[in-house]
Amino acid sequence: AARNQDGRGKHARYLAVGTLGNGICTVNPGRTTGAASTQHATSSAPGHAAGMHSAVVLQSHLGKVTAVATHPNLNQYATVATDRTIKLWDADKQTLLATGRLREFGSCVCYHPNGSVVAVGTHNGEVAIMEAIKASHGWAWHTKSRRNIGTKIRNLPEDGAGGRKGGKAPKPERNELDNVHAADVEPSQRFCELRDIKFSPDGSILAVASKDTNIYLLDVTQNYRKLGVLKGHSTFVSHIDFNWNGTVLQSNDASKEILYWDLTT
């Protein structure tokens, strides 16, 4: 649906249309070939003149973009947002390649080192493993697996989400994204938000940082079976990263505490 339009004067050759989907299209009633974008089509729908040409100039998420991940080998990147979608983009052509649906909005995303899959952590504590497949009609997202990780919100300590009871860490500032909820998930069944997600350099381990203060290690080779839980932070973990050979994991939390984990023991 069109939200706004601008023809830029009576001598304009095209009409720019802003859509309710945060997109911009150009419409040229008298042109049937060529476009400013590769994403174009000739319209024959009722109410449109024969030969009317439309081109998608810009497409975007409907909600706030929460995370971005670049492909390790291709000039592509993936984004997740509060609109519960994951999108694949062509970095060279600056065009949208594919859109996939998530059960809850993504809060973090990363590529496997070989680029075969993408791991998405969601606001409801779910890890979704996604694969972008190129077919004859274009690219498409396929969900390979999903599982919930971490603690249910109802089981958190009394001092609030993230902090441990009796701990010295300050109460985390309220995140504006905390106001976004999944309509199909009961509050008592919601898991804590996943704040960061990373594959180890060799791709064998997936580390997941949760708002419940823990870091979860998943075995990629065993269908993402839980390997262990790293406990030590006093408030929710915000970022994690592996060293060059995957033997050490670095993490920091909302209280500005940095921990280093030896993964060889």
PDB file of C-alpha atoms in Angstrom:
ATOM      1  CA  ALA A   1       0.000   0.000   0.000  1.00  0.00           C
ATOM      2  CA  ALA A   2       1.253   3.452  -0.878  1.00  0.00           C
ATOM      3  CA  ARG A   3       2.003   5.784   2.006  1.00  0.00           C
ATOM      4  CA  ASN A   4       3.177   8.837   0.086  1.00  0.00           C
ATOM      5  CA  GLN A   5       4.150   9.771  -3.432  1.00  0.00           C
ATOM      6  CA  ASP A   6       6.128  12.452  -5.200  1.00  0.00           C
ATOM      7  CA  GLY A   7       6.286  13.181  -8.936  1.00  0.00           C
ATOM      8  CA  ARG A   8       8.732  16.112  -8.650  1.00  0.00           C
ATOM      9  CA  GLY A   9       6.837  18.469 -10.941  1.00  0.00           C
ATOM     10  CA  LYS A  10       4.713  18.201 -14.064  1.00  0.00           C
ATOM     11  CA  HIS A  11       7.684  17.259 -16.262  1.00  0.00           C
ATOM     12  CA  ALA A  12       8.802  14.357 -14.078  1.00  0.00           C
ATOM     13  CA  ARG A  13       9.333  11.055 -15.876  1.00  0.00           C
ATOM     14  CA  TYR A  14       8.559   8.854 -12.910  1.00  0.00           C
ATOM     15  CA  LEU A  15       6.595   8.794  -9.682  1.00  0.00           C
ATOM     16  CA  ALA A  16       8.335   7.909  -6.400  1.00  0.00           C
ATOM     17  CA  VAL A  17       6.082   6.025  -3.991  1.00  0.00           C
ATOM     18  CA  GLY A  18       6.776   5.390  -0.321  1.00  0.00           C
ATOM     19  CA  THR A  19       5.113   2.223   1.000  1.00  0.00           C
ATOM     20  CA  LEU A  20       3.825   1.048   4.365  1.00  0.00           C
ATOM     21  CA  GLY A  21       6.549  -1.600   4.230  1.00  0.00           C
ATOM     22  CA  ASN A  22       9.369   0.961   4.609  1.00  0.00           C
ATOM     23  CA  GLY A  23      10.130   0.679   0.915  1.00  0.00           C
ATOM     24  CA  ILE A  24      10.452   3.081  -2.013  1.00  0.00           C
ATOM     25  CA  CYS A  25       9.200   2.256  -5.513  1.00  0.00           C
ATOM     26  CA  THR A  26       9.360   4.206  -8.757  1.00  0.00           C
ATOM     27  CA  VAL A  27       6.506   4.094 -11.242  1.00  0.00           C
ATOM     28  CA  ASN A  28       6.853   5.200 -14.864  1.00  0.00           C
ATOM     29  CA  PRO A  29       3.550   5.046 -16.779  1.00  0.00           C
ATOM     30  CA  GLY A  30       5.180   5.415 -20.163  1.00  0.00           C
ATOM     31  CA  ARG A  31       8.184   3.128 -19.828  1.00  0.00           C
ATOM     32  CA  THR A  32       8.216  -0.649 -20.160  1.00  0.00           C
ATOM     33  CA  THR A  33      11.925  -1.517 -20.151  1.00  0.00           C
ATOM     34  CA  GLY A  34      14.934  -0.601 -18.068  1.00  0.00           C
ATOM     35  CA  ALA A  35      14.937   0.403 -14.435  1.00  0.00           C
ATOM     36  CA  ALA A  36      17.001   1.975 -11.732  1.00  0.00           C
ATOM     37  CA  SER A  37      16.927  -1.341  -9.924  1.00  0.00           C
ATOM     38  CA  THR A  38      17.112  -5.000 -10.908  1.00  0.00           C
ATOM     39  CA  GLN A  39      13.998  -5.639  -8.836  1.00  0.00           C
ATOM     40  CA  HIS A  40      11.323  -4.507 -11.266  1.00  0.00           C
ATOM     41  CA  ALA A  41       8.152  -5.692 -12.902  1.00  0.00           C
ATOM     42  CA  THR A  42       5.598  -4.589 -15.494  1.00  0.00           C
ATOM     43  CA  SER A  43       2.205  -4.242 -13.892  1.00  0.00           C
ATOM     44  CA  SER A  44      -0.985  -5.587 -15.441  1.00  0.00           C
ATOM     45  CA  ALA A  45      -3.130  -5.470 -12.314  1.00  0.00           C
ATOM     46  CA  PRO A  46      -6.612  -3.909 -12.409  1.00  0.00           C
ATOM     47  CA  GLY A  47      -6.454  -0.137 -12.139  1.00  0.00           C
ATOM     48  CA  HIS A  48      -3.014   0.081 -13.741  1.00  0.00           C
ATOM     49  CA  ALA A  49      -2.426   1.227 -17.274  1.00  0.00           C
ATOM     50  CA  ALA A  50      -1.065  -1.359 -19.701  1.00  0.00           C
ATOM     51  CA  GLY A  51       2.718  -1.226 -19.860  1.00  0.00           C
ATOM     52  CA  MET A  52       3.084   0.670 -16.593  1.00  0.00           C
ATOM     53  CA  HIS A  53       6.545   0.000 -15.243  1.00  0.00           C
ATOM     54  CA  SER A  54       7.395  -0.165 -11.531  1.00  0.00           C
ATOM     55  CA  ALA A  55      10.795  -0.649  -9.911  1.00  0.00           C
ATOM     56  CA  VAL A  56      11.680  -1.338  -6.285  1.00  0.00           C
ATOM     57  CA  VAL A  57      14.415   1.146  -5.397  1.00  0.00           C
ATOM     58  CA  LEU A  58      14.669   0.443  -1.678  1.00  0.00           C
ATOM     59  CA  GLN A  59      13.369  -2.255   0.655  1.00  0.00           C
ATOM     60  CA  SER A  60      13.924  -2.538   4.386  1.00  0.00           C
ATOM     61  CA  HIS A  61      12.738  -4.054   7.639  1.00  0.00           C
ATOM     62  CA  LEU A  62       9.421  -3.023   9.160  1.00  0.00           C
ATOM     63  CA  GLY A  63      10.981  -2.762  12.624  1.00  0.00           C
ATOM     64  CA  LYS A  64      14.224  -1.785  14.309  1.00  0.00           C
ATOM     65  CA  VAL A  65      17.293  -3.636  13.000  1.00  0.00           C
ATOM     66  CA  THR A  66      18.850  -5.405  15.981  1.00  0.00           C
ATOM     67  CA  ALA A  67      21.850  -7.247  14.490  1.00  0.00           C
ATOM     68  CA  VAL A  68      23.935  -7.600  11.317  1.00  0.00           C
ATOM     69  CA  ALA A  69      26.293 -10.375  10.191  1.00  0.00           C
ATOM     70  CA  THR A  70      28.543 -10.426   7.114  1.00  0.00           C
ATOM     71  CA  HIS A  71      29.110 -13.556   5.038  1.00  0.00           C
ATOM     72  CA  PRO A  72      32.702 -14.853   5.411  1.00  0.00           C
ATOM     73  CA  ASN A  73      33.136 -15.571   1.697  1.00  0.00           C
ATOM     74  CA  LEU A  74      30.460 -13.767  -0.333  1.00  0.00           C
ATOM     75  CA  ASN A  75      29.612 -10.082  -0.580  1.00  0.00           C
ATOM     76  CA  GLN A  76      26.393 -10.644   1.336  1.00  0.00           C
ATOM     77  CA  TYR A  77      25.125  -9.859   4.793  1.00  0.00           C
ATOM     78  CA  ALA A  78      22.175 -10.902   6.946  1.00  0.00           C
ATOM     79  CA  THR A  79      20.062  -8.700   9.197  1.00  0.00           C
ATOM     80  CA  VAL A  80      17.430  -9.397  11.840  1.00  0.00           C
ATOM     81  CA  ALA A  81      14.909  -6.950  13.267  1.00  0.00           C
ATOM     82  CA  THR A  82      11.913  -6.531  15.534  1.00  0.00           C
ATOM     83  CA  ASP A  83       9.587  -7.381  12.622  1.00  0.00           C
ATOM     84  CA  ARG A  84      10.447 -11.099  13.168  1.00  0.00           C
ATOM     85  CA  THR A  85      12.239 -11.454   9.854  1.00  0.00           C
ATOM     86  CA  ILE A  86      15.730 -12.273   8.687  1.00  0.00           C
ATOM     87  CA  LYS A  87      16.865 -10.692   5.434  1.00  0.00           C
ATOM     88  CA  LEU A  88      19.700 -11.497   3.061  1.00  0.00           C
ATOM     89  CA  TRP A  89      21.296  -8.620   1.180  1.00  0.00           C
ATOM     90  CA  ASP A  90      23.657  -8.254  -1.778  1.00  0.00           C
ATOM     91  CA  ALA A  91      26.376  -5.852  -0.600  1.00  0.00           C
ATOM     92  CA  ASP A  92      27.562  -5.002  -4.122  1.00  0.00           C
ATOM     93  CA  LYS A  93      24.188  -4.313  -5.731  1.00  0.00           C
ATOM     94  CA  GLN A  94      22.664  -3.084  -2.440  1.00  0.00           C
ATOM     95  CA  THR A  95      19.537  -5.143  -3.064  1.00  0.00           C
ATOM     96  CA  LEU A  96      17.409  -7.516  -1.008  1.00  0.00           C
ATOM     97  CA  LEU A  97      17.872 -11.175  -1.953  1.00  0.00           C
ATOM     98  CA  ALA A  98      15.566 -13.015   0.449  1.00  0.00           C
ATOM     99  CA  THR A  99      13.327 -12.619   3.484  1.00  0.00           C
ATOM    100  CA  GLY A 100      12.656 -15.354   6.039  1.00  0.00           C
ATOM    101  CA  ARG A 101      10.236 -15.512   8.942  1.00  0.00           C
ATOM    102  CA  LEU A 102      11.229 -16.043  12.584  1.00  0.00           C
ATOM    103  CA  ARG A 103       8.914 -17.183  15.403  1.00  0.00           C
ATOM    104  CA  GLU A 104      10.222 -14.306  17.536  1.00  0.00           C
ATOM    105  CA  PHE A 105      12.296 -11.302  16.617  1.00  0.00           C
ATOM    106  CA  GLY A 106      16.036 -11.808  16.360  1.00  0.00           C
ATOM    107  CA  SER A 107      18.330 -10.096  18.838  1.00  0.00           C
ATOM    108  CA  CYS A 108      21.682 -11.432  17.537  1.00  0.00           C
ATOM    109  CA  VAL A 109      22.970 -13.207  14.441  1.00  0.00           C
ATOM    110  CA  CYS A 110      26.227 -14.717  13.131  1.00  0.00           C
ATOM    111  CA  TYR A 111      27.510 -16.766  10.204  1.00  0.00           C
ATOM    112  CA  HIS A 112      29.239 -20.132  10.496  1.00  0.00           C
ATOM    113  CA  PRO A 113      32.926 -19.718   9.522  1.00  0.00           C
ATOM    114  CA  ASN A 114      32.335 -21.530   6.222  1.00  0.00           C
ATOM    115  CA  GLY A 115      29.216 -19.493   5.486  1.00  0.00           C
ATOM    116  CA  SER A 116      26.924 -22.519   5.232  1.00  0.00           C
ATOM    117  CA  VAL A 117      24.420 -21.465   7.890  1.00  0.00           C
ATOM    118  CA  VAL A 118      23.400 -18.526  10.039  1.00  0.00           C
ATOM    119  CA  ALA A 119      22.662 -18.778  13.755  1.00  0.00           C
ATOM    120  CA  VAL A 120      19.983 -16.428  15.092  1.00  0.00           C
ATOM    121  CA  GLY A 121      19.354 -15.764  18.774  1.00  0.00           C
ATOM    122  CA  THR A 122      15.910 -14.395  19.593  1.00  0.00           C
ATOM    123  CA  HIS A 123      14.161 -12.266  22.176  1.00  0.00           C
ATOM    124  CA  ASN A 124      12.450 -15.409  23.489  1.00  0.00           C
ATOM    125  CA  GLY A 125      15.627 -17.430  24.061  1.00  0.00           C
ATOM    126  CA  GLU A 126      15.426 -19.466  20.856  1.00  0.00           C
ATOM    127  CA  VAL A 127      18.400 -20.416  18.699  1.00  0.00           C
ATOM    128  CA  ALA A 128      17.412 -20.844  15.055  1.00  0.00           C
ATOM    129  CA  ILE A 129      19.815 -22.288  12.509  1.00  0.00           C
ATOM    130  CA  MET A 130      19.011 -20.838   9.087  1.00  0.00           C
ATOM    131  CA  GLU A 131      20.336 -21.621   5.623  1.00  0.00           C
ATOM    132  CA  ALA A 132      20.128 -19.360   2.579  1.00  0.00           C
ATOM    133  CA  ILE A 133      19.530 -21.498  -0.513  1.00  0.00           C
ATOM    134  CA  LYS A 134      19.800 -20.258  -4.078  1.00  0.00           C
ATOM    135  CA  ALA A 135      17.227 -21.764  -6.434  1.00  0.00           C
ATOM    136  CA  SER A 136      16.102 -21.007  -9.969  1.00  0.00           C
ATOM    137  CA  HIS A 137      13.679 -18.347  -8.727  1.00  0.00           C
ATOM    138  CA  GLY A 138      16.242 -16.700  -6.440  1.00  0.00           C
ATOM    139  CA  TRP A 139      17.386 -16.952  -2.845  1.00  0.00           C
ATOM    140  CA  ALA A 140      15.262 -18.313   0.001  1.00  0.00           C
ATOM    141  CA  TRP A 141      15.736 -18.908   3.740  1.00  0.00           C
ATOM    142  CA  HIS A 142      15.305 -22.407   5.153  1.00  0.00           C
ATOM    143  CA  THR A 143      15.148 -23.241   8.879  1.00  0.00           C
ATOM    144  CA  LYS A 144      17.309 -26.271   9.644  1.00  0.00           C
ATOM    145  CA  SER A 145      16.749 -26.467  13.407  1.00  0.00           C
ATOM    146  CA  ARG A 146      15.590 -24.477  16.420  1.00  0.00           C
ATOM    147  CA  ARG A 147      15.635 -24.880  20.170  1.00  0.00           C
ATOM    148  CA  ASN A 148      15.172 -22.796  23.303  1.00  0.00           C
ATOM    149  CA  ILE A 149      18.232 -22.029  25.414  1.00  0.00           C
ATOM    150  CA  GLY A 150      18.538 -20.674  28.939  1.00  0.00           C
ATOM    151  CA  THR A 151      16.171 -19.890  31.775  1.00  0.00           C
ATOM    152  CA  LYS A 152      12.453 -19.219  31.691  1.00  0.00           C
ATOM    153  CA  ILE A 153      11.634 -15.698  32.846  1.00  0.00           C
ATOM    154  CA  ARG A 154       9.425 -16.952  35.672  1.00  0.00           C
ATOM    155  CA  ASN A 155      12.443 -18.785  37.163  1.00  0.00           C
ATOM    156  CA  LEU A 156      14.701 -15.728  37.443  1.00  0.00           C
ATOM    157  CA  PRO A 157      15.891 -14.468  40.865  1.00  0.00           C
ATOM    158  CA  GLU A 158      13.694 -11.866  42.553  1.00  0.00           C
ATOM    159  CA  ASP A 159      16.003  -8.929  41.839  1.00  0.00           C
ATOM    160  CA  GLY A 160      14.909  -8.853  38.185  1.00  0.00           C
ATOM    161  CA  ALA A 161      15.983 -10.180  34.825  1.00  0.00           C
ATOM    162  CA  GLY A 162      19.711 -10.555  34.569  1.00  0.00           C
ATOM    163  CA  GLY A 163      20.970  -9.836  38.082  1.00  0.00           C
ATOM    164  CA  ARG A 164      21.549 -12.506  40.720  1.00  0.00           C
ATOM    165  CA  LYS A 165      19.825 -12.276  44.054  1.00  0.00           C
ATOM    166  CA  GLY A 166      22.140 -10.556  46.513  1.00  0.00           C
ATOM    167  CA  GLY A 167      24.612  -9.596  43.784  1.00  0.00           C
ATOM    168  CA  LYS A 168      26.331  -6.222  43.577  1.00  0.00           C
ATOM    169  CA  ALA A 169      25.552  -5.568  39.958  1.00  0.00           C
ATOM    170  CA  PRO A 170      23.215  -2.645  39.269  1.00  0.00           C
ATOM    171  CA  LYS A 171      19.791  -3.302  37.889  1.00  0.00           C
ATOM    172  CA  PRO A 172      20.100  -3.265  34.082  1.00  0.00           C
ATOM    173  CA  GLU A 173      18.590  -0.329  32.263  1.00  0.00           C
ATOM    174  CA  ARG A 174      15.316  -1.133  30.599  1.00  0.00           C
ATOM    175  CA  ASN A 175      15.737  -2.017  26.951  1.00  0.00           C
ATOM    176  CA  GLU A 176      13.168  -0.465  24.635  1.00  0.00           C
ATOM    177  CA  LEU A 177      12.940  -3.837  22.902  1.00  0.00           C
ATOM    178  CA  ASP A 178      11.604  -5.369  26.132  1.00  0.00           C
ATOM    179  CA  ASN A 179       8.263  -3.846  25.164  1.00  0.00           C
ATOM    180  CA  VAL A 180       8.053  -6.114  22.110  1.00  0.00           C
ATOM    181  CA  HIS A 181       6.419  -9.441  22.920  1.00  0.00           C
ATOM    182  CA  ALA A 182       5.362 -12.492  20.965  1.00  0.00           C
ATOM    183  CA  ALA A 183       1.589 -12.746  20.882  1.00  0.00           C
ATOM    184  CA  ASP A 184       1.709 -16.540  20.618  1.00  0.00           C
ATOM    185  CA  VAL A 185       3.954 -17.152  23.670  1.00  0.00           C
ATOM    186  CA  GLU A 186       2.532 -17.163  27.202  1.00  0.00           C
ATOM    187  CA  PRO A 187       4.526 -14.904  29.572  1.00  0.00           C
ATOM    188  CA  SER A 188       5.147 -17.845  31.913  1.00  0.00           C
ATOM    189  CA  GLN A 189       6.682 -19.826  29.045  1.00  0.00           C
ATOM    190  CA  ARG A 190       9.035 -17.141  27.799  1.00  0.00           C
ATOM    191  CA  PHE A 191      12.785 -17.677  27.961  1.00  0.00           C
ATOM    192  CA  CYS A 192      15.329 -14.946  28.623  1.00  0.00           C
ATOM    193  CA  GLU A 193      16.536 -12.937  25.671  1.00  0.00           C
ATOM    194  CA  LEU A 194      19.725 -14.069  23.941  1.00  0.00           C
ATOM    195  CA  ARG A 195      22.107 -11.102  23.723  1.00  0.00           C
ATOM    196  CA  ASP A 196      24.982 -12.412  21.582  1.00  0.00           C
ATOM    197  CA  ILE A 197      25.870 -15.500  19.570  1.00  0.00           C
ATOM    198  CA  LYS A 198      29.183 -16.642  18.059  1.00  0.00           C
ATOM    199  CA  PHE A 199      30.651 -19.700  16.313  1.00  0.00           C
ATOM    200  CA  SER A 200      34.141 -20.808  17.291  1.00  0.00           C
ATOM    201  CA  PRO A 201      36.794 -20.262  14.570  1.00  0.00           C
ATOM    202  CA  ASP A 202      36.655 -23.944  13.543  1.00  0.00           C
ATOM    203  CA  GLY A 203      32.850 -23.928  13.597  1.00  0.00           C
ATOM    204  CA  SER A 204      32.526 -26.797  16.070  1.00  0.00           C
ATOM    205  CA  ILE A 205      31.078 -24.786  18.972  1.00  0.00           C
ATOM    206  CA  LEU A 206      28.278 -22.249  19.107  1.00  0.00           C
ATOM    207  CA  ALA A 207      28.434 -19.929  22.136  1.00  0.00           C
ATOM    208  CA  VAL A 208      25.226 -18.205  23.210  1.00  0.00           C
ATOM    209  CA  ALA A 209      25.083 -15.329  25.719  1.00  0.00           C
ATOM    210  CA  SER A 210      21.820 -15.046  27.628  1.00  0.00           C
ATOM    211  CA  LYS A 211      20.171 -12.355  29.686  1.00  0.00           C
ATOM    212  CA  ASP A 212      20.007 -14.920  32.534  1.00  0.00           C
ATOM    213  CA  THR A 213      23.760 -14.160  33.135  1.00  0.00           C
ATOM    214  CA  ASN A 214      24.992 -17.459  31.626  1.00  0.00           C
ATOM    215  CA  ILE A 215      26.834 -18.454  28.460  1.00  0.00           C
ATOM    216  CA  TYR A 216      25.736 -21.698  26.801  1.00  0.00           C
ATOM    217  CA  LEU A 217      28.062 -23.814  24.660  1.00  0.00           C
ATOM    218  CA  LEU A 218      26.451 -25.957  21.946  1.00  0.00           C
ATOM    219  CA  ASP A 219      28.091 -28.790  19.999  1.00  0.00           C
ATOM    220  CA  VAL A 220      27.569 -28.024  16.309  1.00  0.00           C
ATOM    221  CA  THR A 221      28.661 -31.520  15.254  1.00  0.00           C
ATOM    222  CA  GLN A 222      25.989 -33.125  17.466  1.00  0.00           C
ATOM    223  CA  ASN A 223      22.989 -31.178  16.210  1.00  0.00           C
ATOM    224  CA  TYR A 224      23.696 -28.320  18.634  1.00  0.00           C
ATOM    225  CA  ARG A 225      23.559 -30.459  21.749  1.00  0.00           C
ATOM    226  CA  LYS A 226      24.386 -28.534  24.928  1.00  0.00           C
ATOM    227  CA  LEU A 227      28.051 -28.982  25.872  1.00  0.00           C
ATOM    228  CA  GLY A 228      28.097 -26.903  29.030  1.00  0.00           C
ATOM    229  CA  VAL A 229      27.165 -23.676  30.786  1.00  0.00           C
ATOM    230  CA  LEU A 230      29.610 -20.936  31.774  1.00  0.00           C
ATOM    231  CA  LYS A 231      28.545 -19.241  35.021  1.00  0.00           C
ATOM    232  CA  GLY A 232      30.348 -16.319  36.596  1.00  0.00           C
ATOM    233  CA  HIS A 233      28.774 -13.034  35.540  1.00  0.00           C
ATOM    234  CA  SER A 234      26.782 -11.043  38.080  1.00  0.00           C
ATOM    235  CA  THR A 235      24.406  -9.513  35.517  1.00  0.00           C
ATOM    236  CA  PHE A 236      23.344 -10.229  31.956  1.00  0.00           C
ATOM    237  CA  VAL A 237      26.033 -10.997  29.384  1.00  0.00           C
ATOM    238  CA  SER A 238      26.052  -8.490  26.542  1.00  0.00           C
ATOM    239  CA  HIS A 239      28.913  -9.571  24.244  1.00  0.00           C
ATOM    240  CA  ILE A 240      31.099 -12.630  23.635  1.00  0.00           C
ATOM    241  CA  ASP A 241      34.001 -13.405  21.305  1.00  0.00           C
ATOM    242  CA  PHE A 242      36.482 -16.249  20.702  1.00  0.00           C
ATOM    243  CA  ASN A 243      40.231 -15.869  20.361  1.00  0.00           C
ATOM    244  CA  TRP A 244      41.893 -16.851  17.095  1.00  0.00           C
ATOM    245  CA  ASN A 245      42.035 -20.612  17.791  1.00  0.00           C
ATOM    246  CA  GLY A 246      38.884 -21.011  19.873  1.00  0.00           C
ATOM    247  CA  THR A 247      40.609 -21.959  23.129  1.00  0.00           C
ATOM    248  CA  VAL A 248      39.556 -18.813  25.016  1.00  0.00           C
ATOM    249  CA  LEU A 249      36.209 -17.059  25.144  1.00  0.00           C
ATOM    250  CA  GLN A 250      35.958 -13.427  26.209  1.00  0.00           C
ATOM    251  CA  SER A 251      32.707 -12.023  27.611  1.00  0.00           C
ATOM    252  CA  ASN A 252      31.478  -8.798  29.143  1.00  0.00           C
ATOM    253  CA  ASP A 253      28.277  -7.870  30.951  1.00  0.00           C
ATOM    254  CA  ALA A 254      26.095  -4.907  31.867  1.00  0.00           C
ATOM    255  CA  SER A 255      28.220  -4.104  34.929  1.00  0.00           C
ATOM    256  CA  LYS A 256      31.280  -3.628  32.639  1.00  0.00           C
ATOM    257  CA  GLU A 257      32.894  -6.802  33.937  1.00  0.00           C
ATOM    258  CA  ILE A 258      35.103  -8.750  31.490  1.00  0.00           C
ATOM    259  CA  LEU A 259      35.724 -12.469  31.971  1.00  0.00           C
ATOM    260  CA  TYR A 260      38.033 -14.839  30.116  1.00  0.00           C
ATOM    261  CA  TRP A 261      37.098 -18.521  29.862  1.00  0.00           C
ATOM    262  CA  ASP A 262      39.546 -21.369  29.231  1.00  0.00           C
ATOM    263  CA  LEU A 263      37.687 -23.791  26.944  1.00  0.00           C
ATOM    264  CA  THR A 264      40.436 -26.414  26.960  1.00  0.00           C
ATOM    265  CA  THR A 265      39.689 -27.607  30.519  1.00  0.00           C
TER     266      THR A 265
END
